[in-house]
PDB file of C-alpha atoms in Angstrom:
ATOM      1  CA  UNK A   1     -37.460  70.150 -35.905  1.00 68.00           C
ATOM      2  CA  UNK A   2     -40.634  70.389 -32.958  1.00 78.00           C
ATOM      3  CA  UNK A   3     -41.981  72.983 -31.215  1.00 78.00           C
ATOM      4  CA  UNK A   4     -44.659  72.718 -28.223  1.00 84.00           C
ATOM      5  CA  UNK A   5     -47.207  74.346 -26.596  1.00 76.00           C
ATOM      6  CA  UNK A   6     -49.376  74.619 -24.101  1.00 69.00           C
ATOM      7  CA  UNK A   7     -52.226  76.455 -24.496  1.00 67.00           C
ATOM      8  CA  UNK A   8     -52.616  77.937 -21.208  1.00 79.00           C
ATOM      9  CA  UNK A   9     -49.555  79.166 -19.299  1.00 89.00           C
ATOM     10  CA  UNK A  10     -51.531  79.090 -16.150  1.00 92.00           C
ATOM     11  CA  UNK A  11     -54.871  77.329 -14.910  1.00 94.00           C
ATOM     12  CA  UNK A  12     -57.491  77.107 -11.628  1.00 96.00           C
ATOM     13  CA  UNK A  13     -59.513  74.782 -10.874  1.00 97.00           C
ATOM     14  CA  UNK A  14     -62.256  73.942  -7.664  1.00 97.00           C
ATOM     15  CA  UNK A  15     -61.245  70.498  -6.004  1.00 97.00           C
ATOM     16  CA  UNK A  16     -63.961  68.145  -7.211  1.00 97.00           C
ATOM     17  CA  UNK A  17     -63.662  69.476 -11.115  1.00 97.00           C
ATOM     18  CA  UNK A  18     -62.480  68.102 -14.096  1.00 97.00           C
ATOM     19  CA  UNK A  19     -59.070  69.925 -15.399  1.00 97.00           C
ATOM     20  CA  UNK A  20     -57.860  70.242 -18.954  1.00 97.00           C
ATOM     21  CA  UNK A  21     -54.572  70.897 -20.273  1.00 96.00           C
ATOM     22  CA  UNK A  22     -53.718  71.405 -24.060  1.00 95.00           C
ATOM     23  CA  UNK A  23     -50.766  71.271 -25.774  1.00 94.00           C
ATOM     24  CA  UNK A  24     -49.670  71.578 -29.883  1.00 94.00           C
ATOM     25  CA  UNK A  25     -46.926  69.794 -31.614  1.00 95.00           C
ATOM     26  CA  UNK A  26     -46.034  71.253 -34.990  1.00 94.00           C
ATOM     27  CA  UNK A  27     -44.249  68.108 -36.500  1.00 93.00           C
ATOM     28  CA  UNK A  28     -46.206  65.471 -38.378  1.00 93.00           C
ATOM     29  CA  UNK A  29     -43.772  63.406 -37.777  1.00 93.00           C
ATOM     30  CA  UNK A  30     -43.871  62.923 -34.024  1.00 95.00           C
ATOM     31  CA  UNK A  31     -45.063  59.504 -32.631  1.00 95.00           C
ATOM     32  CA  UNK A  32     -44.360  58.913 -29.030  1.00 96.00           C
ATOM     33  CA  UNK A  33     -45.998  61.874 -25.937  1.00 97.00           C
ATOM     34  CA  UNK A  34     -45.846  61.787 -22.522  1.00 97.00           C
ATOM     35  CA  UNK A  35     -47.114  64.277 -20.077  1.00 97.00           C
ATOM     36  CA  UNK A  36     -45.118  64.988 -16.598  1.00 97.00           C
ATOM     37  CA  UNK A  37     -46.083  66.465 -13.761  1.00 98.00           C
ATOM     38  CA  UNK A  38     -43.600  68.225 -11.786  1.00 97.00           C
ATOM     39  CA  UNK A  39     -44.119  69.903  -8.241  1.00 96.00           C
ATOM     40  CA  UNK A  40     -42.356  72.245  -6.618  1.00 94.00           C
ATOM     41  CA  UNK A  41     -38.704  71.792  -5.967  1.00 93.00           C
ATOM     42  CA  UNK A  42     -38.901  68.102  -7.889  1.00 95.00           C
ATOM     43  CA  UNK A  43     -37.834  66.451 -11.164  1.00 97.00           C
ATOM     44  CA  UNK A  44     -40.956  66.064 -13.381  1.00 97.00           C
ATOM     45  CA  UNK A  45     -42.225  62.818 -12.689  1.00 97.00           C
ATOM     46  CA  UNK A  46     -44.279  60.517 -15.134  1.00 96.00           C
ATOM     47  CA  UNK A  47     -47.657  60.747 -15.421  1.00 97.00           C
ATOM     48  CA  UNK A  48     -49.137  58.813 -18.633  1.00 97.00           C
ATOM     49  CA  UNK A  49     -47.504  58.424 -21.893  1.00 97.00           C
ATOM     50  CA  UNK A  50     -49.274  57.748 -25.854  1.00 98.00           C
ATOM     51  CA  UNK A  51     -48.548  56.824 -28.541  1.00 97.00           C
ATOM     52  CA  UNK A  52     -49.708  57.848 -32.596  1.00 96.00           C
ATOM     53  CA  UNK A  53     -51.276  54.423 -33.249  1.00 96.00           C
ATOM     54  CA  UNK A  54     -54.012  55.422 -30.277  1.00 97.00           C
ATOM     55  CA  UNK A  55     -56.212  58.718 -30.004  1.00 97.00           C
ATOM     56  CA  UNK A  56     -57.218  58.108 -26.297  1.00 98.00           C
ATOM     57  CA  UNK A  57     -55.091  56.432 -23.515  1.00 98.00           C
ATOM     58  CA  UNK A  58     -56.423  55.888 -19.930  1.00 97.00           C
ATOM     59  CA  UNK A  59     -55.390  55.998 -16.531  1.00 95.00           C
ATOM     60  CA  UNK A  60     -55.914  55.806 -12.148  1.00 93.00           C
ATOM     61  CA  UNK A  61     -57.535  59.662 -12.633  1.00 96.00           C
ATOM     62  CA  UNK A  62     -56.165  60.793 -16.048  1.00 98.00           C
ATOM     63  CA  UNK A  63     -57.286  60.464 -19.868  1.00 98.00           C
ATOM     64  CA  UNK A  64     -55.026  61.583 -22.649  1.00 98.00           C
ATOM     65  CA  UNK A  65     -56.280  62.481 -25.489  1.00 98.00           C
ATOM     66  CA  UNK A  66     -53.975  62.345 -29.322  1.00 98.00           C
ATOM     67  CA  UNK A  67     -55.954  63.587 -32.302  1.00 97.00           C
ATOM     68  CA  UNK A  68     -53.163  64.338 -34.712  1.00 96.00           C
ATOM     69  CA  UNK A  69     -54.882  65.585 -37.365  1.00 96.00           C
ATOM     70  CA  UNK A  70     -54.914  68.042 -36.097  1.00 96.00           C
ATOM     71  CA  UNK A  71     -51.516  68.064 -34.304  1.00 96.00           C
ATOM     72  CA  UNK A  72     -53.094  68.389 -30.807  1.00 96.00           C
ATOM     73  CA  UNK A  73     -53.244  66.523 -27.549  1.00 95.00           C
ATOM     74  CA  UNK A  74     -54.710  67.000 -24.006  1.00 97.00           C
ATOM     75  CA  UNK A  75     -54.194  65.692 -20.393  1.00 97.00           C
ATOM     76  CA  UNK A  76     -57.722  65.713 -18.414  1.00 98.00           C
ATOM     77  CA  UNK A  77     -57.325  64.928 -14.831  1.00 98.00           C
ATOM     78  CA  UNK A  78     -60.595  63.874 -12.846  1.00 98.00           C
ATOM     79  CA  UNK A  79     -62.236  64.964  -9.594  1.00 97.00           C
ATOM     80  CA  UNK A  80     -59.105  67.274  -8.844  1.00 97.00           C
ATOM     81  CA  UNK A  81     -57.463  67.215  -5.732  1.00 97.00           C
ATOM     82  CA  UNK A  82     -55.227  69.539  -4.160  1.00 96.00           C
ATOM     83  CA  UNK A  83     -52.599  67.478  -4.201  1.00 96.00           C
ATOM     84  CA  UNK A  84     -52.596  67.904  -8.439  1.00 98.00           C
ATOM     85  CA  UNK A  85     -51.545  71.025  -8.330  1.00 97.00           C
ATOM     86  CA  UNK A  86     -48.218  71.649 -10.377  1.00 97.00           C
ATOM     87  CA  UNK A  87     -46.894  73.149 -13.574  1.00 96.00           C
ATOM     88  CA  UNK A  88     -47.614  70.025 -15.886  1.00 97.00           C
ATOM     89  CA  UNK A  89     -46.103  69.132 -19.546  1.00 95.00           C
ATOM     90  CA  UNK A  90     -46.486  67.986 -22.759  1.00 95.00           C
ATOM     91  CA  UNK A  91     -43.311  66.410 -24.431  1.00 95.00           C
ATOM     92  CA  UNK A  92     -43.011  64.796 -27.513  1.00 95.00           C
ATOM     93  CA  UNK A  93     -41.026  62.061 -29.597  1.00 94.00           C
ATOM     94  CA  UNK A  94     -40.190  60.775 -32.921  1.00 93.00           C
ATOM     95  CA  UNK A  95     -39.168  57.416 -33.271  1.00 91.00           C
ATOM     96  CA  UNK A  96     -35.233  57.743 -33.768  1.00 87.00           C
ATOM     97  CA  UNK A  97     -34.474  60.864 -33.190  1.00 85.00           C
ATOM     98  CA  UNK A  98     -33.561  60.390 -29.021  1.00 84.00           C
ATOM     99  CA  UNK A  99     -34.861  63.680 -28.403  1.00 85.00           C
ATOM    100  CA  UNK A 100     -37.560  64.585 -26.601  1.00 90.00           C
ATOM    101  CA  UNK A 101     -39.044  67.765 -27.175  1.00 92.00           C
ATOM    102  CA  UNK A 102     -40.851  69.726 -24.086  1.00 93.00           C
ATOM    103  CA  UNK A 103     -44.112  72.001 -23.757  1.00 90.00           C
ATOM    104  CA  UNK A 104     -43.670  75.452 -22.061  1.00 89.00           C
ATOM    105  CA  UNK A 105     -45.847  74.267 -18.929  1.00 92.00           C
ATOM    106  CA  UNK A 106     -49.294  75.008 -17.459  1.00 94.00           C
ATOM    107  CA  UNK A 107     -49.587  75.971 -13.711  1.00 95.00           C
ATOM    108  CA  UNK A 108     -52.373  73.774 -12.432  1.00 97.00           C
ATOM    109  CA  UNK A 109     -53.274  75.419  -9.031  1.00 97.00           C
ATOM    110  CA  UNK A 110     -56.555  73.982  -7.754  1.00 97.00           C
ATOM    111  CA  UNK A 111     -58.979  75.882  -5.590  1.00 96.00           C
ATOM    112  CA  UNK A 112     -59.980  74.258  -2.187  1.00 92.00           C
TER     113      UNK A 112
ATOM    114  CA  UNK B   1     -34.455  53.940  -3.272  1.00 64.00           C
ATOM    115  CA  UNK B   2     -34.587  56.308  -5.445  1.00 70.00           C
ATOM    116  CA  UNK B   3     -34.132  55.751  -9.003  1.00 93.00           C
ATOM    117  CA  UNK B   4     -32.279  58.450 -10.569  1.00 97.00           C
ATOM    118  CA  UNK B   5     -29.701  60.680  -7.961  1.00 97.00           C
ATOM    119  CA  UNK B   6     -28.341  64.110  -8.206  1.00 97.00           C
ATOM    120  CA  UNK B   7     -25.428  65.659  -6.491  1.00 97.00           C
ATOM    121  CA  UNK B   8     -25.521  67.976  -4.946  1.00 98.00           C
ATOM    122  CA  UNK B   9     -28.939  69.648  -4.518  1.00 97.00           C
ATOM    123  CA  UNK B  10     -28.207  73.357  -4.618  1.00 98.00           C
ATOM    124  CA  UNK B  11     -24.789  74.014  -6.173  1.00 98.00           C
ATOM    125  CA  UNK B  12     -23.978  78.417  -5.262  1.00 98.00           C
ATOM    126  CA  UNK B  13     -20.867  79.180  -7.015  1.00 98.00           C
ATOM    127  CA  UNK B  14     -19.542  82.565  -8.035  1.00 98.00           C
ATOM    128  CA  UNK B  15     -18.503  83.601 -12.002  1.00 98.00           C
ATOM    129  CA  UNK B  16     -15.754  82.043 -13.336  1.00 98.00           C
ATOM    130  CA  UNK B  17     -15.141  78.914 -11.327  1.00 98.00           C
ATOM    131  CA  UNK B  18     -15.564  75.401 -12.634  1.00 98.00           C
ATOM    132  CA  UNK B  19     -17.956  72.997 -10.856  1.00 98.00           C
ATOM    133  CA  UNK B  20     -19.536  69.652 -11.133  1.00 98.00           C
ATOM    134  CA  UNK B  21     -23.178  67.417 -10.905  1.00 98.00           C
ATOM    135  CA  UNK B  22     -22.416  64.275 -10.611  1.00 98.00           C
ATOM    136  CA  UNK B  23     -25.582  62.161 -11.510  1.00 98.00           C
ATOM    137  CA  UNK B  24     -26.590  58.349 -10.998  1.00 97.00           C
ATOM    138  CA  UNK B  25     -29.686  55.968 -11.843  1.00 97.00           C
ATOM    139  CA  UNK B  26     -29.933  52.615 -10.411  1.00 96.00           C
ATOM    140  CA  UNK B  27     -32.892  51.358 -13.303  1.00 95.00           C
ATOM    141  CA  UNK B  28     -30.489  49.742 -15.153  1.00 95.00           C
ATOM    142  CA  UNK B  29     -31.260  52.152 -17.690  1.00 95.00           C
ATOM    143  CA  UNK B  30     -28.068  52.452 -20.787  1.00 92.00           C
ATOM    144  CA  UNK B  31     -29.497  55.746 -22.007  1.00 94.00           C
ATOM    145  CA  UNK B  32     -28.986  59.287 -19.887  1.00 95.00           C
ATOM    146  CA  UNK B  33     -29.285  62.734 -20.090  1.00 95.00           C
ATOM    147  CA  UNK B  34     -29.171  66.655 -19.243  1.00 96.00           C
ATOM    148  CA  UNK B  35     -31.517  68.486 -19.008  1.00 96.00           C
ATOM    149  CA  UNK B  36     -31.925  72.388 -18.529  1.00 96.00           C
ATOM    150  CA  UNK B  37     -34.616  74.329 -16.432  1.00 96.00           C
ATOM    151  CA  UNK B  38     -34.629  77.841 -17.260  1.00 92.00           C
ATOM    152  CA  UNK B  39     -36.663  80.246 -15.244  1.00 89.00           C
ATOM    153  CA  UNK B  40     -39.032  80.598 -17.267  1.00 88.00           C
ATOM    154  CA  UNK B  41     -40.154  76.269 -16.725  1.00 89.00           C
ATOM    155  CA  UNK B  42     -38.891  75.382 -19.704  1.00 91.00           C
ATOM    156  CA  UNK B  43     -36.774  71.625 -20.173  1.00 93.00           C
ATOM    157  CA  UNK B  44     -34.152  71.921 -23.240  1.00 92.00           C
ATOM    158  CA  UNK B  45     -32.080  69.004 -23.953  1.00 93.00           C
ATOM    159  CA  UNK B  46     -28.681  69.651 -23.420  1.00 94.00           C
ATOM    160  CA  UNK B  47     -26.903  65.927 -23.859  1.00 93.00           C
ATOM    161  CA  UNK B  48     -28.008  62.677 -24.234  1.00 92.00           C
ATOM    162  CA  UNK B  49     -25.292  59.055 -23.816  1.00 92.00           C
ATOM    163  CA  UNK B  50     -26.815  55.940 -25.109  1.00 90.00           C
ATOM    164  CA  UNK B  51     -24.036  53.201 -23.303  1.00 88.00           C
ATOM    165  CA  UNK B  52     -21.348  55.627 -22.405  1.00 86.00           C
ATOM    166  CA  UNK B  53     -21.664  57.502 -26.047  1.00 89.00           C
ATOM    167  CA  UNK B  54     -22.919  60.755 -26.578  1.00 89.00           C
ATOM    168  CA  UNK B  55     -25.531  60.352 -29.034  1.00 86.00           C
ATOM    169  CA  UNK B  56     -26.836  63.676 -28.971  1.00 81.00           C
ATOM    170  CA  UNK B  57     -24.989  67.064 -28.221  1.00 81.00           C
ATOM    171  CA  UNK B  58     -26.753  70.383 -28.455  1.00 82.00           C
ATOM    172  CA  UNK B  59     -26.313  73.689 -29.017  1.00 79.00           C
ATOM    173  CA  UNK B  60     -24.346  73.693 -25.781  1.00 89.00           C
ATOM    174  CA  UNK B  61     -21.182  76.329 -24.996  1.00 91.00           C
ATOM    175  CA  UNK B  62     -17.738  74.189 -25.078  1.00 92.00           C
ATOM    176  CA  UNK B  63     -17.450  74.919 -21.587  1.00 96.00           C
ATOM    177  CA  UNK B  64     -20.217  72.167 -20.021  1.00 96.00           C
ATOM    178  CA  UNK B  65     -18.537  68.511 -20.800  1.00 94.00           C
ATOM    179  CA  UNK B  66     -20.766  65.594 -20.322  1.00 94.00           C
ATOM    180  CA  UNK B  67     -18.598  62.099 -18.259  1.00 94.00           C
ATOM    181  CA  UNK B  68     -19.879  59.133 -18.357  1.00 94.00           C
ATOM    182  CA  UNK B  69     -17.660  56.152 -16.626  1.00 93.00           C
ATOM    183  CA  UNK B  70     -19.941  53.975 -16.927  1.00 93.00           C
ATOM    184  CA  UNK B  71     -24.009  53.384 -17.748  1.00 92.00           C
ATOM    185  CA  UNK B  72     -24.972  54.173 -14.243  1.00 95.00           C
ATOM    186  CA  UNK B  73     -23.271  57.534 -14.092  1.00 96.00           C
ATOM    187  CA  UNK B  74     -23.433  60.860 -16.067  1.00 96.00           C
ATOM    188  CA  UNK B  75     -21.571  63.551 -15.022  1.00 97.00           C
ATOM    189  CA  UNK B  76     -21.210  67.588 -15.808  1.00 97.00           C
ATOM    190  CA  UNK B  77     -18.510  69.702 -15.840  1.00 97.00           C
ATOM    191  CA  UNK B  78     -18.701  73.008 -16.152  1.00 97.00           C
ATOM    192  CA  UNK B  79     -16.301  75.290 -16.540  1.00 97.00           C
ATOM    193  CA  UNK B  80     -15.871  79.502 -16.009  1.00 98.00           C
ATOM    194  CA  UNK B  81     -19.226  80.059 -14.702  1.00 98.00           C
ATOM    195  CA  UNK B  82     -21.243  82.671 -15.977  1.00 97.00           C
ATOM    196  CA  UNK B  83     -24.708  84.156 -14.594  1.00 97.00           C
ATOM    197  CA  UNK B  84     -26.498  82.418 -17.420  1.00 95.00           C
ATOM    198  CA  UNK B  85     -25.907  79.759 -16.251  1.00 96.00           C
ATOM    199  CA  UNK B  86     -27.348  79.470 -13.681  1.00 97.00           C
ATOM    200  CA  UNK B  87     -30.431  77.295 -13.665  1.00 97.00           C
ATOM    201  CA  UNK B  88     -32.166  73.925 -12.576  1.00 98.00           C
ATOM    202  CA  UNK B  89     -30.374  71.147 -14.281  1.00 98.00           C
ATOM    203  CA  UNK B  90     -32.191  67.857 -14.220  1.00 98.00           C
ATOM    204  CA  UNK B  91     -30.593  64.138 -15.169  1.00 98.00           C
ATOM    205  CA  UNK B  92     -32.857  61.662 -16.290  1.00 97.00           C
ATOM    206  CA  UNK B  93     -32.516  58.129 -17.929  1.00 96.00           C
ATOM    207  CA  UNK B  94     -34.304  55.807 -19.585  1.00 95.00           C
ATOM    208  CA  UNK B  95     -34.176  52.343 -21.910  1.00 92.00           C
ATOM    209  CA  UNK B  96     -32.614  52.122 -25.097  1.00 86.00           C
ATOM    210  CA  UNK B  97     -33.148  55.535 -27.602  1.00 79.00           C
ATOM    211  CA  UNK B  98     -37.085  55.627 -27.023  1.00 78.00           C
ATOM    212  CA  UNK B  99     -39.536  56.356 -27.614  1.00 89.00           C
ATOM    213  CA  UNK B 100     -40.201  55.385 -24.044  1.00 89.00           C
ATOM    214  CA  UNK B 101     -40.797  57.164 -20.264  1.00 93.00           C
ATOM    215  CA  UNK B 102     -37.929  59.691 -19.539  1.00 95.00           C
ATOM    216  CA  UNK B 103     -37.389  58.654 -15.396  1.00 96.00           C
ATOM    217  CA  UNK B 104     -35.922  62.414 -14.407  1.00 97.00           C
ATOM    218  CA  UNK B 105     -33.794  63.055 -11.123  1.00 97.00           C
ATOM    219  CA  UNK B 106     -34.318  65.601  -8.600  1.00 97.00           C
ATOM    220  CA  UNK B 107     -32.632  68.743  -9.806  1.00 98.00           C
ATOM    221  CA  UNK B 108     -29.435  70.624  -9.304  1.00 98.00           C
ATOM    222  CA  UNK B 109     -30.262  73.612  -8.625  1.00 98.00           C
ATOM    223  CA  UNK B 110     -26.598  76.197  -9.368  1.00 98.00           C
ATOM    224  CA  UNK B 111     -26.933  80.040  -9.029  1.00 98.00           C
ATOM    225  CA  UNK B 112     -24.107  82.038 -10.248  1.00 98.00           C
ATOM    226  CA  UNK B 113     -23.333  85.343  -8.668  1.00 97.00           C
TER     227      UNK B 113
END
């Protein structure tokens, strides 16, 4: 099986600062990793994903880092904005399992 | 255009009743899912269908019965509702059996009184 945990249930940052949300997983066979953002009253929304053949991937203001050795991934948000306030989930999957395991979520609050 | 839609958005009902939630996706995906999100925001998969065939059935009470009439629709019927069924239910879809990004619907908040 797989268990996924986020290091902090809540995170508060000042507007304009960078945010880092961390996630740990247990199954070394997991090879697909994804971050979702969930705003209040809405469904999870895709942010960025990464596969096990990479250790870093960048999007618009977001970067995902993957450390397979310690089974850890992180989401970095640059120049955090009030609109970034939401619950962030990491999720992991093993090819063939067709089962995305979600972490418990980190609530990010951006302080204006 | 809504990619993954669910109806209803809110559902309030009494214990013992039977209710259904509907999901439709217009993305051309062939795999669809039902997730349950509890009060602590934990998301757990319930069912997965690929090309109308059930491929994942997690430990879910028999009172929950999914039905996929075609690749674009996945409905969830719940019999004899219990207080513990209160949660937000999300439908999701994606291409194939992964691993790829899943697209989520807006959720159905079910409250059992």
